[in-house]
mmCIF file of C-alpha atoms in Angstrom:
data_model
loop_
_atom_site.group_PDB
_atom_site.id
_atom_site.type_symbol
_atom_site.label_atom_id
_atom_site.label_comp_id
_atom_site.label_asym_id
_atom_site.label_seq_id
_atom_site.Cartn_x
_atom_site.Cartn_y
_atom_site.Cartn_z
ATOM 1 C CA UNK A 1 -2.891 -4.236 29.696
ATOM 2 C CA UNK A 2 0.339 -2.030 30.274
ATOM 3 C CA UNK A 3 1.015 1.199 28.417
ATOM 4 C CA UNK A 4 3.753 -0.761 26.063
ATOM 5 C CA UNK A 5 0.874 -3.346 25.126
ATOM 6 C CA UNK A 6 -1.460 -0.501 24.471
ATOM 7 C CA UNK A 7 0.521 1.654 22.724
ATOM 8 C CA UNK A 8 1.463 -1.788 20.520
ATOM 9 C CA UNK A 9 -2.265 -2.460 20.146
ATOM 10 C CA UNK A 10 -2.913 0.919 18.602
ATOM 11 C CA UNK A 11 -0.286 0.510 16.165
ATOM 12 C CA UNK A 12 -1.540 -2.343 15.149
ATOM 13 C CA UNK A 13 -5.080 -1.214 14.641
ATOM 14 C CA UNK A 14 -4.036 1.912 13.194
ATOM 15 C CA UNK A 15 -1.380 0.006 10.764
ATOM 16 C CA UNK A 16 -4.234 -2.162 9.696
ATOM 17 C CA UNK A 17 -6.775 0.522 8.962
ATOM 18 C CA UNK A 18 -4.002 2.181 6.818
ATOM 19 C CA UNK A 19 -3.799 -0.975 4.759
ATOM 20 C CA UNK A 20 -7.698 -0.893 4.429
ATOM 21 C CA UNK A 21 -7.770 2.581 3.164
ATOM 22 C CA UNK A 22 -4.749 1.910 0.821
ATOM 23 C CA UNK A 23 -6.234 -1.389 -0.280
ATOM 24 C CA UNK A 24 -10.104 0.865 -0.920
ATOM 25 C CA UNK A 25 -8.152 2.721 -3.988
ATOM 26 C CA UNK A 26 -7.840 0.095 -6.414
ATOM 27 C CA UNK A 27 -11.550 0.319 -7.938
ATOM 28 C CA UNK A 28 -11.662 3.712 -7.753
ATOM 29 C CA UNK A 29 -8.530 4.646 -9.319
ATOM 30 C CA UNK A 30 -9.575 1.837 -11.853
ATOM 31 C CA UNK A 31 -12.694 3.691 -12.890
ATOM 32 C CA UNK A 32 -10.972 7.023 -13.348
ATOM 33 C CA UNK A 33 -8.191 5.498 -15.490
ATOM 34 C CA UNK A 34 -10.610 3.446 -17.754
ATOM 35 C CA UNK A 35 -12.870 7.313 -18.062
ATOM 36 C CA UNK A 36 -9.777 8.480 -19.936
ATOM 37 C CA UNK A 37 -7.745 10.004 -17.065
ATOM 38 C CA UNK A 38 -3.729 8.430 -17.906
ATOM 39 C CA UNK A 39 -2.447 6.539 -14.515
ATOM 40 C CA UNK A 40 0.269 9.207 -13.544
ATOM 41 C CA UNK A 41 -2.311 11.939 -13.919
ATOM 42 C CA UNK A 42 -4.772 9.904 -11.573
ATOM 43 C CA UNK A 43 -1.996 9.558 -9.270
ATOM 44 C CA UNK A 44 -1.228 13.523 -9.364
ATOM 45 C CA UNK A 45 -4.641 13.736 -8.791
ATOM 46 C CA UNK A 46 -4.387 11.542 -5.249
ATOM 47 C CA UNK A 47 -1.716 13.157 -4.241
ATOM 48 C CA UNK A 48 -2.426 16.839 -5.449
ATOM 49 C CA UNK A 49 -6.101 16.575 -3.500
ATOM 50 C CA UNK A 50 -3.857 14.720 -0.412
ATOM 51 C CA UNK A 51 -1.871 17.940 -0.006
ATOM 52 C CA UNK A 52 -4.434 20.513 -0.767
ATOM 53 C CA UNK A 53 -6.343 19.147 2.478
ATOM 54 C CA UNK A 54 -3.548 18.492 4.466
ATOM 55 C CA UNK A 55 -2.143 22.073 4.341
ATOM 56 C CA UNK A 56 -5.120 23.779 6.017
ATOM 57 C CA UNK A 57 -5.646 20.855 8.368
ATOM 58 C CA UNK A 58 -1.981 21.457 9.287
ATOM 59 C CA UNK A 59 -1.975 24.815 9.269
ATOM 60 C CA UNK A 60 -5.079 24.969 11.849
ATOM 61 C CA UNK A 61 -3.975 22.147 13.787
ATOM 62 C CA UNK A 62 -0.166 22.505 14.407
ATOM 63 C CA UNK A 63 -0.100 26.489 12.957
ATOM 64 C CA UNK A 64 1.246 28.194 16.191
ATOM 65 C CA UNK A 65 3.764 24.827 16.835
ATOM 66 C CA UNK A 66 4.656 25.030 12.843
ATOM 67 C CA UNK A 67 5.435 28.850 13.156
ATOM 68 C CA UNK A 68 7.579 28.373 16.438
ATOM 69 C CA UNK A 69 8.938 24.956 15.681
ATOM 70 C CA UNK A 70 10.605 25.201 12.029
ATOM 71 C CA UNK A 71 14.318 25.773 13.453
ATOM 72 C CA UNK A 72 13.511 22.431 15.077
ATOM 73 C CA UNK A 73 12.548 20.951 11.694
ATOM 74 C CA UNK A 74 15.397 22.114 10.003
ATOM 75 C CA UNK A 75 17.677 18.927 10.365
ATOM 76 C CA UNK A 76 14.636 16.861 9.347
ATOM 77 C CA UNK A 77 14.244 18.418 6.293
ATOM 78 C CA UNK A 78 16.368 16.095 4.300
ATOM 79 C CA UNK A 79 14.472 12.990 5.322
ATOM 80 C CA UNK A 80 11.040 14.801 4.594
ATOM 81 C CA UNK A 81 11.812 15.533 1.270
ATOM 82 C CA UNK A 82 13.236 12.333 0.833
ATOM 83 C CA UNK A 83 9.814 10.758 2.503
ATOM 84 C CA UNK A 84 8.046 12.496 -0.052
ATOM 85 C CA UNK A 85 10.213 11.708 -3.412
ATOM 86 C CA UNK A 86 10.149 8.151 -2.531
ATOM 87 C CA UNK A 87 7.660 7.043 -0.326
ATOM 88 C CA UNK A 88 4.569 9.335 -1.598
ATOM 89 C CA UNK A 89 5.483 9.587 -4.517
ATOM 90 C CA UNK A 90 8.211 7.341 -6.300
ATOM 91 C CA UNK A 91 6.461 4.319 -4.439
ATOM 92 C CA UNK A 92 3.025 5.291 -6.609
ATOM 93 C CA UNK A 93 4.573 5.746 -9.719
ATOM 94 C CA UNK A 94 6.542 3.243 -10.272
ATOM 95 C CA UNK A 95 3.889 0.716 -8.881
ATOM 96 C CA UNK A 96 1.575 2.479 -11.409
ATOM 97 C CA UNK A 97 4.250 2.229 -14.513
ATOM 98 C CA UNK A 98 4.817 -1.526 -12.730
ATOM 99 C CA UNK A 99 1.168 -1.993 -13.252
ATOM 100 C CA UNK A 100 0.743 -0.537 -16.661
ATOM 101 C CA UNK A 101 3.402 -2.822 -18.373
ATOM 102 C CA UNK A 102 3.146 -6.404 -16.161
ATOM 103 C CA UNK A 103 0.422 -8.293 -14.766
ATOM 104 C CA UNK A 104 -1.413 -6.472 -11.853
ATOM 105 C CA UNK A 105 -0.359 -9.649 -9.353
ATOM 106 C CA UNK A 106 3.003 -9.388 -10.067
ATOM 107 C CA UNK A 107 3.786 -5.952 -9.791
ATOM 108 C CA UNK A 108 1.944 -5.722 -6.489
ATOM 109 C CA UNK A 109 4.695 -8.619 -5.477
ATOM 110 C CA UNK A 110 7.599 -6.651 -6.440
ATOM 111 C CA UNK A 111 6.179 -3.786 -4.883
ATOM 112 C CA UNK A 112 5.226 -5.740 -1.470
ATOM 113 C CA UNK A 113 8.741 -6.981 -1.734
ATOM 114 C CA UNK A 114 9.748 -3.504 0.141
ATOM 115 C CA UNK A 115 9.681 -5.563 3.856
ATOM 116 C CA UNK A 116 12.297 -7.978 2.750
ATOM 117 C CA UNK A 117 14.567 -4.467 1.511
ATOM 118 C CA UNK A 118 13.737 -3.463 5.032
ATOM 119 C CA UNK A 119 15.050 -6.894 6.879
ATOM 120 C CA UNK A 120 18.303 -6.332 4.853
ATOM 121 C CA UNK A 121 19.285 -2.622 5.550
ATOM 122 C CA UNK A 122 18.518 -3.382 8.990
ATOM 123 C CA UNK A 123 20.327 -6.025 8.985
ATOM 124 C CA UNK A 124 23.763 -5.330 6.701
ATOM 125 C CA UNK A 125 23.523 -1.565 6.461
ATOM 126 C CA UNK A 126 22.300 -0.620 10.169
ATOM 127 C CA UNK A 127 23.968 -3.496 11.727
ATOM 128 C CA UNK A 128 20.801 -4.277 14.494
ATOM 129 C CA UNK A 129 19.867 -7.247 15.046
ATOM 130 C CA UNK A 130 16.572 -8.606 12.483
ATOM 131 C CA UNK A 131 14.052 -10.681 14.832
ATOM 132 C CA UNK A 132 13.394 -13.840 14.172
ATOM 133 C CA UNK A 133 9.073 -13.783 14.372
ATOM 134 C CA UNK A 134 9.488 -10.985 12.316
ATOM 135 C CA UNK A 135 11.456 -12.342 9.574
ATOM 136 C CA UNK A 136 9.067 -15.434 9.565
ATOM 137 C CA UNK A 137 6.203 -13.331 9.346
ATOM 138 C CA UNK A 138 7.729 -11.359 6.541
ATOM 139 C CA UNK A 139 8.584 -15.240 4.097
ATOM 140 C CA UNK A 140 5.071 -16.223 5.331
ATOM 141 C CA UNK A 141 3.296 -13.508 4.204
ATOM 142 C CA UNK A 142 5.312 -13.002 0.786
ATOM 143 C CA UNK A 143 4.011 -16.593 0.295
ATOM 144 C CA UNK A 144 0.441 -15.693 1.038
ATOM 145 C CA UNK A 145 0.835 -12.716 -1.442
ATOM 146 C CA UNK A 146 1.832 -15.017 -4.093
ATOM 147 C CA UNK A 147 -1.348 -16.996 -4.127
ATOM 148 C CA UNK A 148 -3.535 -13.299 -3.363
ATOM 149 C CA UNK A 149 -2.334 -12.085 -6.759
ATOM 150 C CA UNK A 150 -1.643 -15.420 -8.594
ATOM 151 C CA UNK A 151 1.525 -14.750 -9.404
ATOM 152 C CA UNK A 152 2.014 -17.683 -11.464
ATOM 153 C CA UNK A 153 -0.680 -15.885 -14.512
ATOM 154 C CA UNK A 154 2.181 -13.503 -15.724
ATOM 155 C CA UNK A 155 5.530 -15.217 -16.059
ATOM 156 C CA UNK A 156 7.093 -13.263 -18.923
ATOM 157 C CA UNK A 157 8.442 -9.804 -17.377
ATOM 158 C CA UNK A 158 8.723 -6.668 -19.296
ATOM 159 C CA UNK A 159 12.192 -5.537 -18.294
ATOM 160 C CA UNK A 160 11.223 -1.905 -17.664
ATOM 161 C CA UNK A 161 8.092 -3.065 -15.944
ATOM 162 C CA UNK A 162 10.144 -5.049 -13.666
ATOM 163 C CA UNK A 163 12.428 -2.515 -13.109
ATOM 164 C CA UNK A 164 9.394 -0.058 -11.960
ATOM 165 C CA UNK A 165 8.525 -2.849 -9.952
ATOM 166 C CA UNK A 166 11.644 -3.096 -7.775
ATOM 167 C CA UNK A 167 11.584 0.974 -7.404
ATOM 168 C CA UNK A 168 8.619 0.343 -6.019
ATOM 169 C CA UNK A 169 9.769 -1.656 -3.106
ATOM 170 C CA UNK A 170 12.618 0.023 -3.114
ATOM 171 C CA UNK A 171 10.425 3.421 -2.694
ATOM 172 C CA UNK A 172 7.836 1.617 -0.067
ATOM 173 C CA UNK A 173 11.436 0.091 2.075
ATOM 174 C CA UNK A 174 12.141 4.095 2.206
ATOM 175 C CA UNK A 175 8.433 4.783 3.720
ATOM 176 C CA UNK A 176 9.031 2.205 6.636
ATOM 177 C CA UNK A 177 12.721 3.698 7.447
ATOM 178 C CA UNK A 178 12.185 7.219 6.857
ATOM 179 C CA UNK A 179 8.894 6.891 9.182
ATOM 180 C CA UNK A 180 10.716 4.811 12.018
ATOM 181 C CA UNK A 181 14.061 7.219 11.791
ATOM 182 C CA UNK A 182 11.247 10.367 12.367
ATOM 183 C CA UNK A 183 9.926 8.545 15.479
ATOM 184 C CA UNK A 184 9.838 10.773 18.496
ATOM 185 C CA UNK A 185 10.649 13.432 16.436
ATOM 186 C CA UNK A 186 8.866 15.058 13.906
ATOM 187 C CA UNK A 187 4.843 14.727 14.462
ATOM 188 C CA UNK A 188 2.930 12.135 11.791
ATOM 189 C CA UNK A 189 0.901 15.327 10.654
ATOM 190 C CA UNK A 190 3.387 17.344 9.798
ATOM 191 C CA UNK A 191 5.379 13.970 8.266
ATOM 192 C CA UNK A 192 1.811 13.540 5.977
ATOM 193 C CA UNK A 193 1.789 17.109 4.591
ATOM 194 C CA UNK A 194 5.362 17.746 4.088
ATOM 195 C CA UNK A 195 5.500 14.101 1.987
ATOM 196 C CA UNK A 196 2.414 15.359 0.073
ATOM 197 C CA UNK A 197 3.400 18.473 -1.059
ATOM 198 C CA UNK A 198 6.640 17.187 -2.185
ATOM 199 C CA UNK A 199 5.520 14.283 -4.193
ATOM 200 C CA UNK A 200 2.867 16.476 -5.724
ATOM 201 C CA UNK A 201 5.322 18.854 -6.771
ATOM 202 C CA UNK A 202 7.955 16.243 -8.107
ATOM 203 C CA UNK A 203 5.142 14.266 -10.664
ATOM 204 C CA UNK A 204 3.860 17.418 -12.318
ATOM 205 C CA UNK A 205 6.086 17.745 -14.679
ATOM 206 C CA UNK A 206 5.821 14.017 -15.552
ATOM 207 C CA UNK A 207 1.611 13.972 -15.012
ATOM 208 C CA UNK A 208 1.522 16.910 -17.196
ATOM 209 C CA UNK A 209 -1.664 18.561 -15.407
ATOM 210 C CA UNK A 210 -2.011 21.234 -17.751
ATOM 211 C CA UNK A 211 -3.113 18.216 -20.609
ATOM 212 C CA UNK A 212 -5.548 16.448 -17.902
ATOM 213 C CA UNK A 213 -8.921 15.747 -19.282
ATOM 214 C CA UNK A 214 -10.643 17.549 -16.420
ATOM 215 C CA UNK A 215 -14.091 16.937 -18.031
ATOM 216 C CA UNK A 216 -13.953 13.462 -16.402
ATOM 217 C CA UNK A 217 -14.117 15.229 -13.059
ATOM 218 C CA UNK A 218 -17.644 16.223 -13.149
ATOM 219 C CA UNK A 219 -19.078 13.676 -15.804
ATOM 220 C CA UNK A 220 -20.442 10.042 -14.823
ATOM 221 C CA UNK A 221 -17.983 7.783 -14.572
ATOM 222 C CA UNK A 222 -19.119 4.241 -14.788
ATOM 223 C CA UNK A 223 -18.503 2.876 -11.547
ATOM 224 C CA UNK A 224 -19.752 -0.932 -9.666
ATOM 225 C CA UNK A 225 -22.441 -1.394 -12.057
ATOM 226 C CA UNK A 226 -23.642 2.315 -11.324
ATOM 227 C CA UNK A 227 -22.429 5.844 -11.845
ATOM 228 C CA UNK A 228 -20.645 8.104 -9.854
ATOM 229 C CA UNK A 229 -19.135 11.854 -10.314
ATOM 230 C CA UNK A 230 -15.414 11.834 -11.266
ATOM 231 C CA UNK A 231 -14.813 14.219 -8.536
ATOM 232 C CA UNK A 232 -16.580 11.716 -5.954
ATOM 233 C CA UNK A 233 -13.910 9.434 -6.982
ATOM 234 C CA UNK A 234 -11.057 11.804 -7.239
ATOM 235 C CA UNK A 235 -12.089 12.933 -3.694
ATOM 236 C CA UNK A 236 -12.316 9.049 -2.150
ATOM 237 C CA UNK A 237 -8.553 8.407 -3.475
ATOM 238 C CA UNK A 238 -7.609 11.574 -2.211
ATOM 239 C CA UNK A 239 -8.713 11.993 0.912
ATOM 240 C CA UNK A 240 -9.786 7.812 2.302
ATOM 241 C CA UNK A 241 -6.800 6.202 0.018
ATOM 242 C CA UNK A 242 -4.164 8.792 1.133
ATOM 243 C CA UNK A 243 -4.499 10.984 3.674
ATOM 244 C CA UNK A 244 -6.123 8.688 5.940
ATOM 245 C CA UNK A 245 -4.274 6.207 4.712
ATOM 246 C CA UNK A 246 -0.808 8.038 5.120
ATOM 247 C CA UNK A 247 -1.958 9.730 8.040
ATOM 248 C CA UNK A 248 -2.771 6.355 10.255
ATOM 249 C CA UNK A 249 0.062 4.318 8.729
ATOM 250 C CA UNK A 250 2.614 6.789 9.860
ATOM 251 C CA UNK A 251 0.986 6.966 12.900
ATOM 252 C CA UNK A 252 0.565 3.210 13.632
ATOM 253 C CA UNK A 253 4.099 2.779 11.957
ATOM 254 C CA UNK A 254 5.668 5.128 14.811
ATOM 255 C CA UNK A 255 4.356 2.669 17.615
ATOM 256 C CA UNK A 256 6.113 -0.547 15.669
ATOM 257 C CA UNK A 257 9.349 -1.773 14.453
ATOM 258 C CA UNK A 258 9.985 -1.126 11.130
ATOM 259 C CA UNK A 259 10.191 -4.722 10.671
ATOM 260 C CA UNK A 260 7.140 -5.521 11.779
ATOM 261 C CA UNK A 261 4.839 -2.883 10.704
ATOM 262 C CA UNK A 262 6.389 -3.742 7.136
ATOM 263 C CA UNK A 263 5.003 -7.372 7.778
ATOM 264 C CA UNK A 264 1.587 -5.583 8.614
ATOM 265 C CA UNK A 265 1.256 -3.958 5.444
ATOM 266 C CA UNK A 266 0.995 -6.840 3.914
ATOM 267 C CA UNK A 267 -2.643 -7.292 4.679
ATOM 268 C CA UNK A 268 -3.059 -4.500 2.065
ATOM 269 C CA UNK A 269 -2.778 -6.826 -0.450
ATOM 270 C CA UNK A 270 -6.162 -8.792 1.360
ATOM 271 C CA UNK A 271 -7.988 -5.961 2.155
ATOM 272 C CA UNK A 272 -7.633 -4.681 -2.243
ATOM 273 C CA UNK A 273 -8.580 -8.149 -3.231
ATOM 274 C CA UNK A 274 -11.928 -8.383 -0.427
ATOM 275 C CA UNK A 275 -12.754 -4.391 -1.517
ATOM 276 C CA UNK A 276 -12.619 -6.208 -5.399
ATOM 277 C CA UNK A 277 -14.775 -8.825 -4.784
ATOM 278 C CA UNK A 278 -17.468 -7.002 -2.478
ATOM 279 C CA UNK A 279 -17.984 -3.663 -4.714
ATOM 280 C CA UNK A 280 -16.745 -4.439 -8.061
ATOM 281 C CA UNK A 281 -17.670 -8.552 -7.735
ATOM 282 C CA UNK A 282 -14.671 -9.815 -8.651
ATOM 283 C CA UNK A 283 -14.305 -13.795 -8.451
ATOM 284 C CA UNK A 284 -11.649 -14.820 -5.247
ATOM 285 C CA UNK A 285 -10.329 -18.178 -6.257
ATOM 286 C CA UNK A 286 -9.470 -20.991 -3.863
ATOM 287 C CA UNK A 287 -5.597 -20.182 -3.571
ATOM 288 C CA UNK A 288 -6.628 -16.487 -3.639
ATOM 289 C CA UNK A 289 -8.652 -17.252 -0.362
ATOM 290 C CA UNK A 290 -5.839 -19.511 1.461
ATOM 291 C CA UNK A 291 -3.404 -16.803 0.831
ATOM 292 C CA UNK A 292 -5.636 -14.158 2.850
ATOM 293 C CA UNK A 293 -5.528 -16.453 5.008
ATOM 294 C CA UNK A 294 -1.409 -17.214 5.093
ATOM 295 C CA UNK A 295 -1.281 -13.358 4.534
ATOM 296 C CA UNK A 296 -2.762 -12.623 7.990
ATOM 297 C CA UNK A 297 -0.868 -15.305 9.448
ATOM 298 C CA UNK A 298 2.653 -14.231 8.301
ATOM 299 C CA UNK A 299 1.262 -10.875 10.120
ATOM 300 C CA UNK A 300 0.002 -12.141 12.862
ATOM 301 C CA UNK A 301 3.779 -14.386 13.772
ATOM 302 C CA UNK A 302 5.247 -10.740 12.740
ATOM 303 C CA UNK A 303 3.203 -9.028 15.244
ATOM 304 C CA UNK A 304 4.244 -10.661 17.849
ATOM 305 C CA UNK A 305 7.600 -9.612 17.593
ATOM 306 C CA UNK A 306 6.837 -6.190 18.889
ATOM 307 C CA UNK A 307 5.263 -7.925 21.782
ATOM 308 C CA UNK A 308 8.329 -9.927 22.634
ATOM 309 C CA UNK A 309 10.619 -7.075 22.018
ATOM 310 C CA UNK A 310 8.885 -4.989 25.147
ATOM 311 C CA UNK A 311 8.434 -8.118 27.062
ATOM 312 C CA UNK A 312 12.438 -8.050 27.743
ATOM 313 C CA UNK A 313 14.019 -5.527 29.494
ATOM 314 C CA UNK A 314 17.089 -4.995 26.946
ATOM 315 C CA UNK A 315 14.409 -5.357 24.036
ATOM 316 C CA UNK A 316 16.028 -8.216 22.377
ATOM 317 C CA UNK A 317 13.277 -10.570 22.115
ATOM 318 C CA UNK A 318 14.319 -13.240 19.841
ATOM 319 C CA UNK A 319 16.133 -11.609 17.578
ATOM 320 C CA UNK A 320 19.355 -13.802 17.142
ATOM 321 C CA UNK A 321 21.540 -11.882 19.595
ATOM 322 C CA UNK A 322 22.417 -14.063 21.767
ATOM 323 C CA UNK A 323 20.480 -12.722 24.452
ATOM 324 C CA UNK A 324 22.631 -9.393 24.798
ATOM 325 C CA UNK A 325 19.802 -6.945 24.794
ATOM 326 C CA UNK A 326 20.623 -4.973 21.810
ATOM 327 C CA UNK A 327 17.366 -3.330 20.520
ATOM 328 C CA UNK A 328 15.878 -4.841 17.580
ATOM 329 C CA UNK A 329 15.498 -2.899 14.115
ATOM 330 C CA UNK A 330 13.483 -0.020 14.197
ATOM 331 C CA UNK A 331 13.028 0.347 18.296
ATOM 332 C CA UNK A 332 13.686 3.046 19.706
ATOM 333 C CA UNK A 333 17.176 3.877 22.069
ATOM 334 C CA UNK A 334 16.585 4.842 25.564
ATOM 335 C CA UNK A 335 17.791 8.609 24.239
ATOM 336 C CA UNK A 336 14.164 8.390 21.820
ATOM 337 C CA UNK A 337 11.931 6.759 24.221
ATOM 338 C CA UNK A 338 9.820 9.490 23.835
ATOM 339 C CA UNK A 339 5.736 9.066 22.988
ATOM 340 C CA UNK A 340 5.215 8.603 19.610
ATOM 341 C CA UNK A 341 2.807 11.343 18.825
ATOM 342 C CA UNK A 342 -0.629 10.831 17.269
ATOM 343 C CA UNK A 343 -2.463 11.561 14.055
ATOM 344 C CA UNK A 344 -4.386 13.579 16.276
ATOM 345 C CA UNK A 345 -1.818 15.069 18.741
ATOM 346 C CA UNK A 346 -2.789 18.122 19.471
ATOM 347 C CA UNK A 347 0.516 19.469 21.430
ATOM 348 C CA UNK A 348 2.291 22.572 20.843
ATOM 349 C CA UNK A 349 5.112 21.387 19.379
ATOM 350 C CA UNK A 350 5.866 19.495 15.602
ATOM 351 C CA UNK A 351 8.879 17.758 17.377
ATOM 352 C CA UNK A 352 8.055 15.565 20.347
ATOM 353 C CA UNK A 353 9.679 16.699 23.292
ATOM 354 C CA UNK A 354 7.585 14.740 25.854
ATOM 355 C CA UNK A 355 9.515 13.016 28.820
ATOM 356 C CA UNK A 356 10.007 9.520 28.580
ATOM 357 C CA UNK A 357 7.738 7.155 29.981
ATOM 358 C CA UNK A 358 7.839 3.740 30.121
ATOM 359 C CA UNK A 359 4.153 3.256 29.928
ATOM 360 C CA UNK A 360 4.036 5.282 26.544
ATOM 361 C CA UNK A 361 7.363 3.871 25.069
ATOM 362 C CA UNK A 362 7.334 2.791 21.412
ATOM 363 C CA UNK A 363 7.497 -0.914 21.697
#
């Protein structure tokens, strides 16, 4: 295996255990809602506890590059804060609001609608070319999600529901660009924290943390058939549900397209409704089941996409060009073929200024 089909394999691995740890919030956040906690406040909880870990870790692990290296983060600041506003914590808030006014299954399909925002901007706004595999991958596994959340059991839309809905893909389209425009550039730690402390700022005036019940934090909060502390829970969406999840999805996202790794994310979607059924034992139905299954197929075809991408020298795979090379949407120019730094990167600088290397390009 080259370095381009390694550094494409850990993308995908890392992508997927983002979608994993995403997917693990749903009971959790469930229980704390249902012990009396409102669903902004839960997610200023998530996001509050995200940053509050994140600071410190950063702060040890990238302190001296963070203290030497802010000039050099400067011109990202704009797409940070932006990262933050929309893709921490617009993209939870309105799903949340989505959630709180439509059926569950579809406001998880508006929000999951966020690749096919991608495939356009890349397309009409940034003018690359969209890859074929990847824009397969993306219809198949819309379809899959359609029979995951049974979209058909809620056909009547709330208009403000819907409307929260589409923010939220709008909001998790803005995750996937931001994070492939920061490639190269600004380290996924540093991406993490900065989007954490931003969003956490920006929803407490509308979570209103000063009227949270915080006695649901240490009381027993019904839970799986058993108990468990609020705070255990609070802690699990804070830390497994966000900044893992944020934390290897950035990471993962960095090695990837943007169209692909949007087509990735869809397993998500699988990995909420498996979590459901093993620890709260919720019922998967027969289409629920054969849309896992189309799901992980629609991600699979994306996948490979990236593969075909680096298996041309000009990077333009399939992707419609008529064989002129032009690099597909959200690869990397030769000018940022720089190693996509690590969740765990431990260099000395927050901007990656690495040499380029073809066995360590982003594919």
């Amino acid at each position: 295996m080259d370095g381009a089909a390694r550094t494409r394999a850990a993308g995908l691995g890392l992508v997927l255990l983002s979608s994993v740890c995403f997917g693990a919030s749903g009971p959790f956040g469930k229980a704390l809602i249902e012990a009396g906690l409102g669903p902004l406040q839960a997610v200023w909880l998530r996001i509050a506890v995200a940053a509050l870990v994140l600071v410190p870790l950063a702060a040890a692990v990238r302190g001296r590059a963070l203290r030497s290296g802010l000039a050099g983060l400067r011109p990202h600041a704009r797409p940070l804060i932006v990262y933050g506003l929309t893709g921490v914590a617009g993209c939870q808030a309105c799903y949340f609001v989505a959630a709180s006014r439509l059926p569950v299954g579809v406001a998880i399909l508006l929000e999951f609608s966020g690749p096919v925002i991608v495939l356009g901007w890349l397309r009409l706004v940034r003018r690359v070319p969209v890859h074929r595999t990847a824009a397969a991958g993306v219809a198949t596994a819309m379809a899959g999600l359609a029979l995951v959340v049974q979209v058909w059991t809620g056909l009547s839309l709330d208009p403000v529901g819907l409307a929260a809905g589409l923010g939220a893909a709008a909001c998790q389209a803005s995750y996937f660009l931001i994070v492939d425009r920061l490639t190269g550039r600004v380290d996924p730690l540093v991406i993490t924290t900065a989007g954490s402390v931003v969003g956490a700022a920006a929803l407490t005036a509308f979570a209103a943390p000063w009227a949270l019940p915080w006695g649901v934090l240490p009381a027993q909060v019904p839970f799986a058939g058993h108990t468990a502390p609020g705070w255990a829970l609070v802690a699990w969406i804070g830390i497994v549900s966000t900044v893992i999840a944020y934390l290897t999805g950035v990471a993962g996202l960095q090695r990837l397209p943007a169209q692909v790794g949007g087509a990735i994310c869809y397993t998500e979607a699988v990995a909420a409704a498996l979590i459901a059924w093993a620890v709260l034992g919720e019922r998967l139905t027969p289409p629920q089941m054969a849309g896992g299954a189309i799901v992980l197929t629609g991600a699979y075809i994306a996948q490979r996409a990236a593969g075909r991408a680096a298996a041309r020298p000009g990077g333009g795979g399939d992707s419609g060009d008529g064989g002129r090379g032009a690099p597909p949407g959200g690869q990397v120019s030769s000018a940022r073929k720089r190693r996509a730094p690590s969740a765990t990167d431990t260099t000395s600088s927050t901007t990656v200024t690495s040499t380029p290397s073809a066995s360590a390009a982003v594919a």
